[in-house]
Amino acid sequence: MTLRIIALSLLVFLISCKKEKLDFDMVDDIRLSPEVELALVNAYLNLEDIAIEDSLVVVDPDKAIRLKYRDDSLFSFYPIDFVDIPNQDTIDFKLFPLLPGADIEVSLGTIADIELFEAVFDKGLLHFMLSAAAPYLTDVDVEVILKNATNNGSPVAYTVTLPAGQVSVSESFPIEGLTFDCTNNGQDVNYIGFSAQVLDGDSVSPNTQGLNLGITFTDLKIRNTTGYFGARSINIPDGDFDFDISAFSDFNDGFLLTNPTISLLISNEVGIDLAFNSDFDGVNNDGVLTALNANSQSVTGPMVLGNEVSSVLTFNKSNSDIVDFIGAMPNKIFYSGDVSLNDGQTRTENFIDKESQVVVGIDVDLPLELQIESLRMVEEIDNIDFITENPDEIDEVELIFYTENGFPIDLNVQVSLLDDVTGDSINGFDLKVLTAAPVNPNTGRVTQWVHSKESIVFTDLLIDDLSRASTIRLKAKLSTVNGGSQFVKLYTDYGVNIKIAAKAKLNLKLED
Amino acid sequence: MKKVLLLVASAFSLVGIGQSNMLLYNFDAVAQSLHVNPSLQQQSKVWVGLPGISGISLDYQNSGFSLLDIFEEGTDINDNIRKTLGEMDDASGLFLNSTIDLLGIGFKAGKGYFSLGAQQSIDLKMKWPTQLLTFAYEGNAIPRNRVMSLESYNAEFNIRTNYYLGYQRAIGEKWRVGGRLKYIIGQGHGYVDRMNGRITTTSVSDLVIDTDILIRSSGVANTEDDIEVMDLVFSDNRGFGVDLGATYTVNQRLSFSVSALDIGSINWESDNREYSSKGTFTFDGVDADLADDDPIKDFDDLVDSLEAAFDFSESVGVGYKRSLPSHYYVSGNFHLNEKHSLGALYHLRTWDGDAFHDIGFNYVGKLARGFQATVGYSLINGDASNVGVGLSTKLGPMQFYVMSDNVLGAVNYASLQTTNVRLGLNIAIYEPKEKKMERKKAKAAKKLGKKQNKKTNKSESNKSKTPENEND
């Protein structure tokens, strides 16, 4: 009986227990909603890395950075640019066997009225054309003396023979190495004197018939000469060079280097003073042309033949528009202009030899000492496709920017989401990406890095708009410290670390 | 993921029917009670456990959550998960145990009782990585998850065969003591020696991951060759353990008992492996060198960095010694009469520096010689919903028993967090019944009386034949 009572009680007890129901289909409803915080990207930039990579960058011993473009031979002037003697006209005169010889004095024709005082020819021919109306019965010898020329100190004379039975003869003599005194003993310039006579005129038959003698200088090249090369101009050969500063190629405006210079490096072996009237025009990525507007500057030449005078003509912000010129960020620079010879009119005698040159190089020196008040850049990113799948799974995202900035630069970015159809801005936000590091006002050098934290919260609305937008427009505004009122210098130990982290409230559904 | 969850949930629900050691401790009808109470006087004078089926037990404890906590109909599962994670702590764990009595024999010898046999045991203990689960579910941006530590996580499994020899006897009228010596051969083991793992989210969103982890394992799990049965039975992983118990009988109605079980250790020497990691890795985003035309390099670099930083390694391990998972019982029993008694029981287990306390009250009723029962209520590791029942029935010498510390779990498995089941088939021969004894005694006495009467009558008749009688 007792056993029955116990068994019955136990049964009633078990049956009376509450049986809760389970619903395993609830698994479908599980949504993971973690709040995740994670660093995404740790971006860093060290100026030293850029400096090493860019061939235009030069680092000073104090780590200051400058951009430097140098070409030691941008263009040159050669002797022919200073002294050019064309082929001379033929000098004709008549000789008679029985009469005394003739003295002829002529002036050497030169380009641009160059006045030669003394000249040694490196090359050239002296042509003689001897002719008669009728053949002579005997050979006729004619002697021509160059009165103002010597050959290693000896007088220079030529004999031309008209053979019997011929009415003409032509003969040429090289004048290489002959020294001409073109001053006629200080009385003249470009002077050439001849004397000519028939030798043994008594034995010439018929000795009453006259001879025609023509003398011509051709192919004249100066070995060295003194003179006065004239107060005139010679053209600078047109040319151009690339000036691609890749690190700054995105900046087209508002970028002002405060102390740029362009220098012409002139090596002058010609005894002449020169004034450079150079024109430099830069063209940037947008095709905008900007002129340097450099003032004319002079250099002197050596006082002794064989010497060389090196000169530097510098164009800076006080004698040119170089600040604007560089500020336009040219990627190609064109040069032209002219050079004025003897512009100072202090020198009365010039000299040159066949090896003499004026070599002009260029040195573009851009110390990265700058002031930027408001440099603006605009970038549009098309066909964005950030969130096309399950935007509902992200409730909120906060992007956090941890910045350690060693640049004396403020950078603000205005982000606009543009409508797919209309192109209008449908949403957006501003972000202060960089806070300028403070600088020493005297040196422009950064005194300490700045740590900052900025964040932008992507709410549901912003995320929706982001998924709706097709284009993102980024307007960046960049300025140096204190709104650009303070000049700053860039050094290789500058850098920036930007860590972008995301804090996201997710709402994820378990996958089947 | 959904399938995995359902699989895990189903597996837990399968073990939600059964019987427990809280009831077994005082249930002297079943000789398997000696496993937990070596000094408990047995009803059987001879007991033989049928090989492989005399004692099968499964034990399940999940102090972290029940199915109902997660899947209760009509509730929001996300709220449930959040609430459950919030209520779990570093001590929340999953404990699974299974034993099979391979062989068992017990018999009375004089004033003592011998027992011997072999038992196969599989034991798994694992603390829930609560912080890691919370970290994964809530994310690292939550203030309390900015430092996620795995230091409280621990796990250990143990597969072993106990060969035991036990003896108990009465000492005087008040005391009964018992003990059992175990020779142990271990088949497999693994444990977490160090789990110093930590993920810290810094104030600048970096993740700093530190590891100092050492996991050791031994035995069959590490055997790459074909497993030979003899290698399992006679592996080189040997140990000893003892179970001790004592019962003090205050008077006819009141008694107390204590037992200390699995005092000993195993030396794990064969097929040892060590898995370790030690290092620190800071993830502060994918590096991007803005001076580079291709600022972000291959992600493989990141993986390589992780591997190098944590120095993961698997190596042949050295031998090690691990203590057995000891536990202790203290009980007081009030005997209403010879058939009915009430008991109170305290059970203490320790593992990984944590103590797990069970308290139970039970009733043992010898309702009939062939049918005995026990019922009880237990508070097991903080779970207060354990109502247990145990039954033993005998048909001749064949004894079948089944018990569970939480039969409610069989009905209401949804909220099950703790249960066990033990059942088996023995040959058990009890002491003869007292009435039978008395009848035998009476019968013997009657026989003896008849004999004496006959003797008396005979002597009296002989007396009558004496000359005196004859004279009368």
PDB file of C-alpha atoms in Angstrom, chain B residues 170-274:
ATOM      1  CA  ALA B 170      33.276  -2.725  11.838  1.00  0.00           C
ATOM      2  CA  ILE B 171      35.534  -1.580  14.604  1.00  0.00           C
ATOM      3  CA  GLY B 172      33.800  -2.021  17.849  1.00  0.00           C
ATOM      4  CA  GLU B 173      30.127  -1.304  18.036  1.00  0.00           C
ATOM      5  CA  LYS B 174      30.221   2.308  16.855  1.00  0.00           C
ATOM      6  CA  TRP B 175      32.658   2.526  13.989  1.00  0.00           C
ATOM      7  CA  ARG B 176      32.802   1.107  10.532  1.00  0.00           C
ATOM      8  CA  VAL B 177      35.631   2.062   8.267  1.00  0.00           C
ATOM      9  CA  GLY B 178      36.270   1.310   4.651  1.00  0.00           C
ATOM     10  CA  GLY B 179      38.890   1.917   2.070  1.00  0.00           C
ATOM     11  CA  ARG B 180      39.667   1.196  -1.512  1.00  0.00           C
ATOM     12  CA  LEU B 181      43.024   1.122  -3.228  1.00  0.00           C
ATOM     13  CA  LYS B 182      43.043   1.968  -6.892  1.00  0.00           C
ATOM     14  CA  TYR B 183      45.645   1.106  -9.430  1.00  0.00           C
ATOM     15  CA  ILE B 184      45.028   3.401 -12.322  1.00  0.00           C
ATOM     16  CA  ILE B 185      45.990   3.146 -15.958  1.00  0.00           C
ATOM     17  CA  GLY B 186      45.385   6.289 -17.916  1.00  0.00           C
ATOM     18  CA  GLN B 187      44.386   6.198 -21.554  1.00  0.00           C
ATOM     19  CA  GLY B 188      44.221   9.867 -22.276  1.00  0.00           C
ATOM     20  CA  HIS B 189      44.553  13.218 -20.664  1.00  0.00           C
ATOM     21  CA  GLY B 190      44.761  16.830 -21.529  1.00  0.00           C
ATOM     22  CA  TYR B 191      44.768  19.960 -19.478  1.00  0.00           C
ATOM     23  CA  VAL B 192      45.465  23.628 -19.640  1.00  0.00           C
ATOM     24  CA  ASP B 193      48.645  24.342 -17.766  1.00  0.00           C
ATOM     25  CA  ARG B 194      48.631  28.052 -18.511  1.00  0.00           C
ATOM     26  CA  MET B 195      46.030  30.138 -20.273  1.00  0.00           C
ATOM     27  CA  ASN B 196      47.338  33.623 -19.895  1.00  0.00           C
ATOM     28  CA  GLY B 197      45.683  35.118 -22.902  1.00  0.00           C
ATOM     29  CA  ARG B 198      44.569  38.688 -23.005  1.00  0.00           C
ATOM     30  CA  ILE B 199      43.191  41.081 -25.573  1.00  0.00           C
ATOM     31  CA  THR B 200      43.431  44.682 -24.554  1.00  0.00           C
ATOM     32  CA  THR B 201      41.847  47.514 -26.479  1.00  0.00           C
ATOM     33  CA  THR B 202      43.922  50.585 -25.841  1.00  0.00           C
ATOM     34  CA  SER B 203      42.758  54.147 -25.660  1.00  0.00           C
ATOM     35  CA  VAL B 204      43.946  54.633 -29.232  1.00  0.00           C
ATOM     36  CA  SER B 205      42.011  51.649 -30.581  1.00  0.00           C
ATOM     37  CA  ASP B 206      44.988  49.310 -30.761  1.00  0.00           C
ATOM     38  CA  LEU B 207      44.467  45.674 -29.968  1.00  0.00           C
ATOM     39  CA  VAL B 208      47.245  44.290 -27.818  1.00  0.00           C
ATOM     40  CA  ILE B 209      47.135  40.519 -27.717  1.00  0.00           C
ATOM     41  CA  ASP B 210      49.270  38.731 -25.154  1.00  0.00           C
ATOM     42  CA  THR B 211      49.603  34.998 -24.938  1.00  0.00           C
ATOM     43  CA  ASP B 212      51.376  32.760 -22.509  1.00  0.00           C
ATOM     44  CA  ILE B 213      49.639  29.473 -23.110  1.00  0.00           C
ATOM     45  CA  LEU B 214      50.676  25.913 -22.434  1.00  0.00           C
ATOM     46  CA  ILE B 215      48.363  22.986 -23.063  1.00  0.00           C
ATOM     47  CA  ARG B 216      49.575  19.501 -22.283  1.00  0.00           C
ATOM     48  CA  SER B 217      48.124  16.257 -23.421  1.00  0.00           C
ATOM     49  CA  SER B 218      48.982  12.637 -23.175  1.00  0.00           C
ATOM     50  CA  GLY B 219      47.788   9.284 -24.347  1.00  0.00           C
ATOM     51  CA  VAL B 220      45.751   7.936 -27.199  1.00  0.00           C
ATOM     52  CA  ALA B 221      44.741  11.264 -28.635  1.00  0.00           C
ATOM     53  CA  ASN B 222      48.337  11.856 -29.584  1.00  0.00           C
ATOM     54  CA  THR B 223      49.025   8.419 -31.035  1.00  0.00           C
ATOM     55  CA  GLU B 224      49.601   8.686 -34.720  1.00  0.00           C
ATOM     56  CA  ASP B 225      49.968   4.941 -35.256  1.00  0.00           C
ATOM     57  CA  ASP B 226      47.112   2.459 -35.170  1.00  0.00           C
ATOM     58  CA  ILE B 227      45.866   2.103 -31.648  1.00  0.00           C
ATOM     59  CA  GLU B 228      46.432  -1.357 -30.191  1.00  0.00           C
ATOM     60  CA  VAL B 229      44.020  -2.571 -27.508  1.00  0.00           C
ATOM     61  CA  MET B 230      46.889  -3.736 -25.342  1.00  0.00           C
ATOM     62  CA  ASP B 231      48.449  -0.289 -25.523  1.00  0.00           C
ATOM     63  CA  LEU B 232      45.249   1.093 -24.101  1.00  0.00           C
ATOM     64  CA  VAL B 233      44.862  -1.504 -21.389  1.00  0.00           C
ATOM     65  CA  PHE B 234      48.471  -1.404 -20.315  1.00  0.00           C
ATOM     66  CA  SER B 235      49.630   2.065 -21.211  1.00  0.00           C
ATOM     67  CA  ASP B 236      52.591   3.648 -19.494  1.00  0.00           C
ATOM     68  CA  ASN B 237      50.401   6.186 -17.792  1.00  0.00           C
ATOM     69  CA  ARG B 238      50.104   4.769 -14.289  1.00  0.00           C
ATOM     70  CA  GLY B 239      48.890   6.026 -10.988  1.00  0.00           C
ATOM     71  CA  PHE B 240      47.447   5.177  -7.640  1.00  0.00           C
ATOM     72  CA  GLY B 241      44.505   6.448  -5.724  1.00  0.00           C
ATOM     73  CA  VAL B 242      42.622   5.675  -2.565  1.00  0.00           C
ATOM     74  CA  ASP B 243      39.058   6.118  -1.383  1.00  0.00           C
ATOM     75  CA  LEU B 244      38.547   6.302   2.350  1.00  0.00           C
ATOM     76  CA  GLY B 245      35.389   6.290   4.411  1.00  0.00           C
ATOM     77  CA  ALA B 246      34.181   6.061   7.973  1.00  0.00           C
ATOM     78  CA  THR B 247      30.792   5.701   9.586  1.00  0.00           C
ATOM     79  CA  TYR B 248      30.053   6.437  13.196  1.00  0.00           C
ATOM     80  CA  THR B 249      26.895   5.119  14.678  1.00  0.00           C
ATOM     81  CA  VAL B 250      25.791   7.291  17.549  1.00  0.00           C
ATOM     82  CA  ASN B 251      22.866   5.145  18.495  1.00  0.00           C
ATOM     83  CA  GLN B 252      20.225   3.060  16.887  1.00  0.00           C
ATOM     84  CA  ARG B 253      18.726   6.125  15.174  1.00  0.00           C
ATOM     85  CA  LEU B 254      21.620   8.405  14.395  1.00  0.00           C
ATOM     86  CA  SER B 255      24.782   7.905  12.402  1.00  0.00           C
ATOM     87  CA  PHE B 256      27.354  10.013  10.596  1.00  0.00           C
ATOM     88  CA  SER B 257      29.698   9.191   7.759  1.00  0.00           C
ATOM     89  CA  VAL B 258      32.459  10.772   5.748  1.00  0.00           C
ATOM     90  CA  SER B 259      34.344   9.777   2.657  1.00  0.00           C
ATOM     91  CA  ALA B 260      37.270  11.115   0.710  1.00  0.00           C
ATOM     92  CA  LEU B 261      37.539   9.854  -2.838  1.00  0.00           C
ATOM     93  CA  ASP B 262      40.173   9.803  -5.520  1.00  0.00           C
ATOM     94  CA  ILE B 263      43.090  10.814  -3.363  1.00  0.00           C
ATOM     95  CA  GLY B 264      46.027  10.171  -5.631  1.00  0.00           C
ATOM     96  CA  SER B 265      47.597  10.979  -8.922  1.00  0.00           C
ATOM     97  CA  ILE B 266      48.577   9.683 -12.346  1.00  0.00           C
ATOM     98  CA  ASN B 267      51.936  10.012 -14.016  1.00  0.00           C
ATOM     99  CA  TRP B 268      51.304  10.730 -17.665  1.00  0.00           C
ATOM    100  CA  GLU B 269      54.337   9.464 -19.484  1.00  0.00           C
ATOM    101  CA  SER B 270      53.390   8.200 -22.932  1.00  0.00           C
ATOM    102  CA  ASP B 271      52.600  10.022 -26.135  1.00  0.00           C
ATOM    103  CA  ASN B 272      52.865  13.437 -24.571  1.00  0.00           C
ATOM    104  CA  ARG B 273      52.414  16.628 -26.515  1.00  0.00           C
ATOM    105  CA  GLU B 274      52.695  20.274 -25.626  1.00  0.00           C
TER     106      GLU B 274
END
